[in-house]
Short mmCIF file of C-alpha atoms and ligand atoms in Angstrom, two decimals:
data_model
loop_
_atom_site.label_atom_id
_atom_site.label_comp_id
_atom_site.label_asym_id
_atom_site.label_seq_id
_atom_site.Cartn_x
_atom_site.Cartn_y
_atom_site.Cartn_z
CA MET A 1 158.62 21.05 37.34
CA LEU A 2 158.49 24.47 39.02
CA PRO A 3 161.83 25.33 40.80
CA TYR A 4 162.01 26.32 44.47
CA THR A 5 162.85 30.05 44.79
CA LEU A 6 164.43 29.74 48.28
CA VAL A 7 165.79 26.76 50.27
CA ILE A 8 167.11 26.96 53.79
CA GLN A 9 169.14 23.80 54.20
CA HIS A 10 171.24 21.78 56.69
CA ALA A 11 169.37 23.23 59.70
CA ALA A 12 170.35 21.53 63.01
CA GLN A 13 166.65 21.72 63.93
CA VAL A 14 163.64 22.78 61.99
CA LEU A 15 160.87 23.78 64.46
CA THR A 16 157.91 23.01 62.32
CA LEU A 17 155.14 23.45 64.98
CA ALA A 18 153.29 20.82 62.85
CA GLY A 19 151.64 17.68 64.16
CA GLY A 20 148.81 19.03 66.24
CA PRO A 21 145.11 19.31 65.39
CA ALA A 22 144.27 21.33 62.31
CA ASP A 23 141.09 23.01 63.57
CA ARG A 24 142.15 24.43 66.95
CA PRO A 25 145.05 25.74 68.87
CA LEU A 26 147.63 23.50 70.54
CA ALA A 27 146.59 22.53 74.08
CA GLY A 28 147.72 20.17 76.83
CA PRO A 29 150.62 17.82 75.76
CA ASP A 30 150.27 18.98 72.12
CA LEU A 31 151.76 22.32 73.15
CA HIS A 32 155.10 20.60 73.84
CA ASN A 33 154.99 17.62 71.47
CA TRP A 34 155.00 19.17 67.97
CA THR A 35 157.45 18.08 65.32
CA ILE A 36 161.13 19.03 65.33
CA ILE A 37 163.15 17.85 62.31
CA GLU A 38 166.81 17.25 62.98
CA ARG A 39 169.14 18.09 59.95
CA GLY A 40 166.27 19.54 57.93
CA TYR A 41 165.36 21.96 55.17
CA VAL A 42 162.52 24.34 54.28
CA ALA A 43 161.76 25.04 50.60
CA CYS A 44 159.74 28.08 49.41
CA ARG A 45 158.24 29.03 46.10
CA GLY A 46 157.39 32.76 45.85
CA ASP A 47 155.71 33.80 49.06
CA LYS A 48 154.68 30.24 50.18
CA ILE A 49 156.28 27.31 51.88
CA VAL A 50 156.12 24.28 49.55
CA ALA A 51 158.16 21.56 51.34
CA VAL A 52 159.70 20.83 54.79
CA GLY A 53 161.65 17.74 55.73
CA PRO A 54 164.93 15.99 56.57
CA MET A 55 167.88 16.87 54.29
CA ASP A 56 168.00 13.33 52.74
CA GLU A 57 164.48 13.97 51.35
CA LEU A 58 165.28 17.34 49.69
CA ASP A 59 164.30 16.90 46.06
CA LEU A 60 167.26 18.27 44.12
CA ALA A 61 165.17 18.32 40.89
CA HIS A 62 163.55 21.44 42.19
CA ILE A 63 166.82 23.31 42.70
CA THR A 64 168.00 25.33 39.68
CA PRO A 65 170.52 28.14 39.26
CA GLU A 66 167.67 30.59 40.24
CA THR A 67 167.11 28.95 43.60
CA ARG A 68 168.50 30.93 46.46
CA LEU A 69 170.23 28.63 48.95
CA LEU A 70 170.68 29.65 52.57
CA ASP A 71 172.92 27.56 54.76
CA ALA A 72 171.64 26.90 58.29
CA SER A 73 174.33 24.53 59.42
CA GLY A 74 174.31 24.13 63.23
CA ARG A 75 171.35 26.47 63.63
CA VAL A 76 167.64 26.49 64.31
CA VAL A 77 164.98 27.40 61.63
CA MET A 78 161.58 28.31 62.91
CA PRO A 79 158.39 30.24 61.90
CA GLY A 80 158.39 34.05 62.16
CA LEU A 81 157.14 35.17 65.57
CA VAL A 82 153.49 36.16 65.84
CA GLU A 83 153.04 39.02 68.27
CA CYS A 84 149.31 38.79 69.15
CA HIS A 85 148.84 41.64 71.62
CA THR A 86 150.34 45.09 71.26
CA HIS A 87 149.28 48.73 71.60
CA LEU A 88 151.45 49.77 68.70
CA VAL A 89 150.18 53.26 67.92
CA PHE A 90 150.49 55.99 70.55
CA GLY A 91 151.97 59.46 71.12
CA GLY A 92 154.68 60.33 73.63
CA ASN A 93 155.95 58.01 76.30
CA ARG A 94 155.65 57.54 80.08
CA ALA A 95 159.23 57.68 81.29
CA HIS A 96 158.11 60.39 83.80
CA GLU A 97 155.72 57.91 85.39
CA PHE A 98 158.42 55.24 85.57
CA GLU A 99 160.06 57.31 88.31
CA ARG A 100 156.70 57.64 90.15
CA LYS A 101 156.32 53.87 89.93
CA LEU A 102 159.83 53.32 91.24
CA ARG A 103 158.89 55.43 94.25
CA GLY A 104 155.99 52.97 94.96
CA GLU A 105 152.87 54.32 93.20
CA SER A 106 150.76 51.52 91.70
CA TYR A 107 149.54 51.31 88.15
CA LEU A 108 145.90 51.93 89.19
CA ASP A 109 146.85 54.80 91.49
CA ILE A 110 148.66 56.58 88.63
CA LEU A 111 145.63 56.03 86.38
CA ALA A 112 143.21 57.30 89.10
CA SER A 113 145.27 60.54 89.36
CA GLY A 114 144.67 61.28 85.64
CA GLY A 115 147.96 59.76 84.49
CA GLY A 116 148.70 56.30 83.05
CA ILE A 117 146.58 55.45 80.05
CA LEU A 118 144.95 58.98 80.21
CA SER A 119 148.34 60.69 79.96
CA THR A 120 149.03 58.67 76.72
CA VAL A 121 145.53 59.64 75.49
CA ARG A 122 146.40 63.31 75.83
CA ALA A 123 149.70 62.85 73.98
CA THR A 124 148.04 60.74 71.25
CA ARG A 125 145.21 63.18 70.61
CA ALA A 126 147.74 65.99 70.28
CA ALA A 127 150.00 64.12 67.87
CA PRO A 128 149.76 64.81 64.13
CA GLU A 129 148.85 61.63 62.13
CA ALA A 130 152.26 61.69 60.37
CA GLU A 131 154.00 61.54 63.75
CA LEU A 132 151.88 58.59 64.92
CA LEU A 133 152.70 56.80 61.65
CA ALA A 134 156.43 57.50 61.98
CA ASN A 135 156.43 56.20 65.58
CA ALA A 136 154.55 53.07 64.52
CA LEU A 137 156.96 52.40 61.69
CA HIS A 138 159.93 52.86 64.04
CA HIS A 139 158.50 50.27 66.40
CA LEU A 140 157.66 47.90 63.59
CA ASP A 141 161.21 48.07 62.46
CA GLY A 142 162.26 47.08 65.94
CA PHE A 143 159.84 44.16 66.00
CA LEU A 144 161.08 42.92 62.59
CA ARG A 145 164.65 42.85 63.89
CA TYR A 146 163.32 40.62 66.70
CA GLY A 147 161.85 38.30 64.11
CA VAL A 148 158.17 39.32 64.40
CA THR A 149 156.46 38.86 61.08
CA THR A 150 152.77 39.22 62.06
CA LEU A 151 151.72 41.68 64.70
CA GLU A 152 148.43 42.82 66.28
CA ALA A 153 147.97 46.54 66.84
CA LYS A 154 145.22 47.78 69.19
CA SER A 155 143.75 51.24 69.13
CA GLY A 156 142.77 52.63 72.55
CA TYR A 157 144.59 55.90 73.12
CA GLY A 158 142.13 58.12 71.32
CA LEU A 159 138.87 57.43 73.18
CA ASP A 160 137.01 59.73 70.81
CA ARG A 161 135.58 58.88 67.43
CA ASP A 162 138.12 60.65 65.22
CA THR A 163 141.24 59.70 67.12
CA GLU A 164 140.22 56.02 67.53
CA LEU A 165 139.52 55.76 63.81
CA ARG A 166 142.87 57.52 63.11
CA LEU A 167 144.72 54.92 65.21
CA VAL A 168 143.21 52.05 63.25
CA ARG A 169 143.99 53.86 59.98
CA VAL A 170 147.64 54.48 61.07
CA ALA A 171 148.02 50.79 62.00
CA ARG A 172 146.74 49.70 58.61
CA GLU A 173 148.92 52.18 56.78
CA ALA A 174 151.98 51.11 58.78
CA GLY A 175 151.22 47.53 57.74
CA ARG A 176 151.26 48.54 54.09
CA ARG A 177 154.56 50.42 54.28
CA GLN A 178 156.87 47.69 55.68
CA PRO A 179 157.08 43.92 55.70
CA VAL A 180 155.52 42.96 59.05
CA ARG A 181 151.86 42.12 58.59
CA VAL A 182 149.74 44.28 60.92
CA VAL A 183 146.36 43.09 62.23
CA PRO A 184 144.35 45.98 63.79
CA THR A 185 142.08 45.47 66.82
CA PHE A 186 139.65 48.13 68.08
CA LEU A 187 140.17 48.88 71.86
CA GLY A 188 138.04 52.05 72.04
CA ALA A 189 136.75 50.65 75.40
CA HIS A 190 140.20 50.99 77.04
CA VAL A 191 139.15 53.38 79.85
CA VAL A 192 136.38 55.98 80.19
CA PRO A 193 137.57 59.31 78.62
CA PRO A 194 137.26 62.55 80.62
CA GLU A 195 134.35 63.68 78.42
CA PHE A 196 132.25 60.71 79.73
CA LYS A 197 133.35 61.02 83.32
CA GLU A 198 129.92 62.29 84.40
CA ALA A 199 127.87 60.05 82.07
CA GLY A 200 129.82 56.99 83.03
CA PRO A 201 131.14 53.72 81.45
CA ARG A 202 127.79 52.47 80.11
CA ALA A 203 127.12 55.70 78.30
CA TYR A 204 130.63 55.64 76.78
CA VAL A 205 130.30 52.06 75.44
CA ASP A 206 126.86 52.96 74.10
CA PHE A 207 128.52 55.89 72.20
CA ILE A 208 131.15 53.43 70.77
CA LEU A 209 128.43 50.93 69.73
CA ARG A 210 126.32 53.65 68.18
CA GLU A 211 128.82 55.98 66.57
CA VAL A 212 132.10 54.26 66.00
CA LEU A 213 131.72 50.50 65.34
CA SER A 214 129.79 50.86 62.13
CA ASP A 215 132.75 52.69 60.62
CA LEU A 216 135.12 49.84 61.48
CA LYS A 217 133.50 47.14 59.46
CA GLY A 218 136.30 45.66 57.33
CA GLU A 219 138.93 47.82 59.10
CA ALA A 220 139.31 45.76 62.27
CA ALA A 221 138.14 42.19 62.80
CA TYR A 222 138.14 42.22 66.58
CA VAL A 223 137.00 44.52 69.39
CA ASP A 224 138.70 44.40 72.83
CA ILE A 225 137.74 45.93 76.22
CA PHE A 226 139.73 46.49 79.46
CA CYS A 227 137.69 44.79 82.17
CA GLU A 228 139.19 46.04 85.44
CA ALA A 229 138.51 48.29 88.46
CA GLY A 230 139.03 51.84 87.20
CA ALA A 231 138.15 50.79 83.63
CA PHE A 232 135.02 48.74 82.75
CA LEU A 233 133.38 46.32 85.25
CA LEU A 234 131.96 42.96 84.36
CA ASP A 235 128.40 43.98 83.52
CA VAL A 236 129.34 46.76 81.13
CA ALA A 237 132.07 44.59 79.48
CA GLN A 238 129.55 41.80 78.95
CA TYR A 239 127.02 44.24 77.47
CA PHE A 240 129.65 45.83 75.11
CA LEU A 241 130.99 42.43 73.93
CA THR A 242 127.51 40.98 73.39
CA GLN A 243 126.42 44.00 71.29
CA ALA A 244 129.73 44.10 69.29
CA HIS A 245 129.45 40.40 68.58
CA LYS A 246 125.94 40.95 67.14
CA MET A 247 127.49 43.53 64.84
CA GLY A 248 129.84 40.82 63.53
CA PHE A 249 133.12 41.56 65.41
CA GLY A 250 135.34 38.87 66.92
CA LEU A 251 135.96 39.33 70.65
CA LYS A 252 138.96 39.88 72.85
CA ILE A 253 139.30 41.07 76.47
CA HIS A 254 141.90 42.42 78.83
CA ALA A 255 140.83 40.64 82.06
CA GLU A 256 142.05 39.29 85.32
CA GLN A 257 145.16 41.53 85.08
CA LEU A 258 144.96 43.06 88.53
CA HIS A 259 141.85 41.48 90.09
CA ASP A 260 139.59 38.49 89.51
CA LEU A 261 136.41 39.99 88.16
CA GLY A 262 135.33 36.99 86.12
CA GLY A 263 135.97 38.76 82.75
CA CYS A 264 137.79 35.82 81.11
CA GLU A 265 135.02 33.35 81.72
CA MET A 266 132.35 35.87 80.64
CA ALA A 267 134.17 36.62 77.40
CA ALA A 268 134.88 32.96 76.66
CA GLU A 269 131.14 32.20 77.08
CA LEU A 270 130.48 34.80 74.43
CA GLY A 271 132.96 33.04 72.08
CA ALA A 272 135.99 35.26 72.58
CA THR A 273 138.96 34.31 70.38
CA SER A 274 141.35 35.38 73.10
CA ILE A 275 141.34 36.32 76.81
CA ASP A 276 144.42 38.37 77.64
CA HIS A 277 146.57 38.95 80.76
CA CYS A 278 144.88 36.27 83.06
CA ASP A 279 147.32 36.86 85.96
CA TYR A 280 144.43 36.42 88.43
CA LEU A 281 142.55 33.77 86.49
CA THR A 282 142.33 30.63 88.64
CA PRO A 283 143.22 27.10 87.41
CA ASP A 284 139.65 25.99 88.04
CA ALA A 285 138.22 28.77 85.92
CA ALA A 286 140.81 27.96 83.24
CA GLY A 287 139.61 24.37 83.18
CA ARG A 288 136.04 25.41 82.82
CA ILE A 289 136.99 27.84 79.93
CA ALA A 290 138.88 25.06 78.22
CA ARG A 291 135.96 22.70 78.37
CA ARG A 292 133.16 25.06 77.55
CA SER A 293 135.04 26.67 74.59
CA GLN A 294 136.13 23.20 73.44
CA GLY A 295 139.70 24.37 73.43
CA ARG A 296 139.08 27.27 71.06
CA THR A 297 139.56 30.37 73.30
CA VAL A 298 143.23 31.23 73.70
CA ALA A 299 144.60 32.69 76.93
CA VAL A 300 147.20 35.31 75.89
CA LEU A 301 149.80 35.58 78.72
CA LEU A 302 151.95 38.68 79.05
CA PRO A 303 154.72 38.01 81.52
CA LEU A 304 156.63 41.20 80.87
CA VAL A 305 153.74 43.19 82.38
CA PRO A 306 153.97 41.99 86.01
CA LEU A 307 157.77 42.33 85.64
CA PHE A 308 157.49 46.00 84.58
CA LEU A 309 154.69 46.74 87.10
CA ARG A 310 156.74 45.24 89.90
CA GLN A 311 154.11 42.68 90.65
CA ASP A 312 154.75 39.24 92.11
CA LYS A 313 151.71 37.64 90.60
CA TYR A 314 152.15 35.97 87.21
CA ALA A 315 149.46 33.89 85.44
CA PRO A 316 149.71 30.26 86.54
CA GLY A 317 150.63 29.15 83.00
CA ARG A 318 151.63 25.62 83.88
CA ALA A 319 148.32 25.01 85.59
CA PHE A 320 146.46 26.47 82.55
CA ILE A 321 148.30 24.15 80.23
CA ASP A 322 147.65 21.17 82.48
CA GLN A 323 143.92 22.13 82.44
CA GLY A 324 143.91 21.96 78.70
CA LEU A 325 143.57 25.70 78.11
CA PRO A 326 145.44 26.83 74.92
CA VAL A 327 147.94 29.55 75.77
CA ALA A 328 149.82 32.14 73.74
CA VAL A 329 152.59 34.53 74.87
CA SER A 330 153.00 38.18 73.83
CA THR A 331 154.78 41.31 74.93
CA ASP A 332 151.73 43.64 75.31
CA PHE A 333 154.04 46.34 73.96
CA ASN A 334 152.66 49.70 75.10
CA PRO A 335 154.02 52.90 76.76
CA GLY A 336 152.60 52.09 80.27
CA SER A 337 152.84 48.48 81.35
CA CYS A 338 155.43 47.11 78.82
CA PRO A 339 157.69 49.37 76.79
CA SER A 340 159.55 46.34 75.49
CA LYS A 341 159.36 44.59 72.09
CA ASN A 342 161.45 41.66 73.24
CA LEU A 343 159.12 38.71 72.74
CA TRP A 344 162.13 36.38 73.27
CA LEU A 345 162.43 37.79 76.80
CA ALA A 346 158.66 37.26 77.28
CA MET A 347 159.24 33.61 76.22
CA SER A 348 162.06 33.22 78.78
CA LEU A 349 159.81 34.64 81.55
CA ALA A 350 157.01 32.27 80.51
CA CYS A 351 159.50 29.53 81.32
CA LEU A 352 160.99 31.08 84.46
CA LYS A 353 157.81 32.57 86.04
CA MET A 354 154.94 30.50 84.48
CA GLY A 355 156.47 27.04 84.23
CA PHE A 356 156.51 26.58 80.38
CA THR A 357 159.04 24.32 78.69
CA PRO A 358 161.06 25.84 75.84
CA GLN A 359 158.88 24.00 73.26
CA GLU A 360 155.73 25.33 74.88
CA ALA A 361 157.09 28.88 74.86
CA VAL A 362 157.94 28.61 71.15
CA ALA A 363 154.43 27.26 70.32
CA ALA A 364 152.83 30.07 72.39
CA ALA A 365 154.65 32.77 70.39
CA THR A 366 154.02 31.28 66.99
CA LEU A 367 151.12 28.91 66.18
CA ASN A 368 148.95 29.63 69.23
CA ALA A 369 149.53 33.36 68.80
CA ALA A 370 148.39 32.99 65.18
CA TRP A 371 145.22 31.26 66.49
CA ALA A 372 144.66 34.20 68.90
CA LEU A 373 144.64 36.47 65.81
CA GLY A 374 142.50 34.26 63.60
CA HIS A 375 145.46 33.79 61.26
CA ALA A 376 146.44 30.21 61.90
CA ALA A 377 145.53 29.19 58.31
CA ASP A 378 148.43 31.24 56.94
CA CYS A 379 151.12 31.65 59.55
CA GLY A 380 152.57 30.32 62.80
CA SER A 381 154.03 27.03 61.55
CA LEU A 382 156.30 25.74 58.83
CA GLU A 383 153.93 23.73 56.71
CA PRO A 384 153.35 23.60 52.97
CA GLY A 385 150.80 26.19 51.91
CA LYS A 386 151.56 28.70 54.67
CA ARG A 387 153.22 32.06 54.03
CA ALA A 388 156.98 31.76 53.86
CA ASP A 389 157.60 33.75 57.14
CA LEU A 390 160.60 32.15 58.85
CA LEU A 391 163.60 32.87 60.97
CA LEU A 392 167.19 31.58 60.94
CA LEU A 393 168.49 31.80 64.47
CA ASN A 394 171.95 31.93 65.97
CA VAL A 395 171.25 29.05 68.32
CA GLY A 396 171.54 25.31 67.80
CA SER A 397 168.61 23.91 69.70
CA VAL A 398 165.16 24.83 70.88
CA ALA A 399 166.27 24.69 74.50
CA GLU A 400 168.71 27.53 73.80
CA ILE A 401 166.00 29.87 72.73
CA PRO A 402 164.65 30.93 76.19
CA TYR A 403 168.12 30.20 77.78
CA TRP A 404 170.00 33.22 76.40
CA LEU A 405 168.05 35.63 78.64
CA GLY A 406 167.34 38.97 77.00
CA GLU A 407 169.29 38.29 73.77
CA ASN A 408 167.93 38.55 70.27
CA PRO A 409 168.72 35.21 68.67
CA VAL A 410 167.67 36.25 65.18
CA ARG A 411 170.18 35.99 62.32
CA GLU A 412 167.95 36.19 59.29
CA VAL A 413 164.24 37.11 58.83
CA ILE A 414 162.30 35.97 55.78
CA VAL A 415 158.86 37.46 55.19
CA GLY A 416 156.74 36.12 52.35
CA GLY A 417 159.73 34.37 50.87
CA GLU A 418 161.90 37.59 50.85
CA LEU A 419 165.07 37.83 52.85
CA GLN A 420 164.82 41.09 54.84
O1 NIG B 1 147.49 45.80 78.33
N1 NIG B 1 145.82 47.09 80.90
C1 NIG B 1 145.43 47.81 80.07
N2 NIG B 1 146.01 48.23 78.96
C2 NIG B 1 147.40 48.06 78.65
C3 NIG B 1 148.23 49.10 79.22
C4 NIG B 1 148.04 50.39 78.64
C5 NIG B 1 148.83 51.52 79.21
O2 NIG B 1 149.16 51.49 80.40
O3 NIG B 1 149.09 52.49 78.46
C6 NIG B 1 147.83 46.67 79.02
O4 NIG B 1 148.60 46.49 80.04
FE1 FE B 2 147.27 45.18 76.51
#
């Protein structure tokens, strides 16, 4: 009988996230009603979870002197957080624009004046690769302390062939050098770079399709595009995603962040894995997306962004859930609209501003976020066979998680069965 290598025992609650359908994200009542085990344990062998259950079912025959025992008395054990939307790799920062924003300039005004995303593009193009890597590693260390064990990293601050490929390369290298698993996404279609100002958005996406995407096969599974006034309008976004899909890429979109252009519905029709932001997506459109995608497209909600951009409009998350649309929650970590890595705070805001329950917020930042990354088969829940990525928290119940506003509740992080 093979011994367990690690057992976390006597947990006040084990948040398993198990109990929903195996073939799609949690939606509707399932988002809240997954299994919580009171007085439970989680057993791991090597980098995998092998058993989860109540303490009175822990099989002592598997515990030997080599088994590491971790006492979770009075505390919550849950899966590692899955951070499914970040812009991890960039040069510089935008503290100078923070002050402009505080004086009343809007996000799109700052972008139209050549700042915003374009200011980070200039800093990123100028940064040596080693500096980009060092910055990314610094941010990943911060995410790991917050209990993030899988993280998506978008490119999008190069907007030329070499720099965009460099950003994907840096994300992958950063993933190899530390414990957090990094999943790169290609966001070359973030905004139109200055070199294509005359030629226009369609010419720029044609350039990406022709000269960049072929080099990304096997390097990034998804492409993303920013569908917004001042970036790419609906027709160009549809054209880009359609062509990229034909080349074998999975699809994501930044849409309905500042206006309702119909980007979410368009992308979902094309089979997008996730539609992100959704602040201006209507409940009716959410219902149509849920039905037509058969509950497979995940709406990734990013509540720290309206907070940081000083906007009153938050995605109507409660209505989305009631319409049966699967939802995830993420930070959108980036230097412009969310310089925060605090996914716990995003979960609190999902409750306070979008009407989530604590259970729904936890599911949105774990299992449904894993679905939004195409990684639900190996992370996002505590079930036998999944990677042993788990957290021991300082709190005693799921309700406390979004309650301690702005705190980091993480006591221990385990990645692939290893205590960090
Ligand atoms: O997801 N909205 C577009 N892109 C990012 C922000 C990027 C930036 O401002 O640097 C976002 O919010
Ligand atoms: Fe984003």
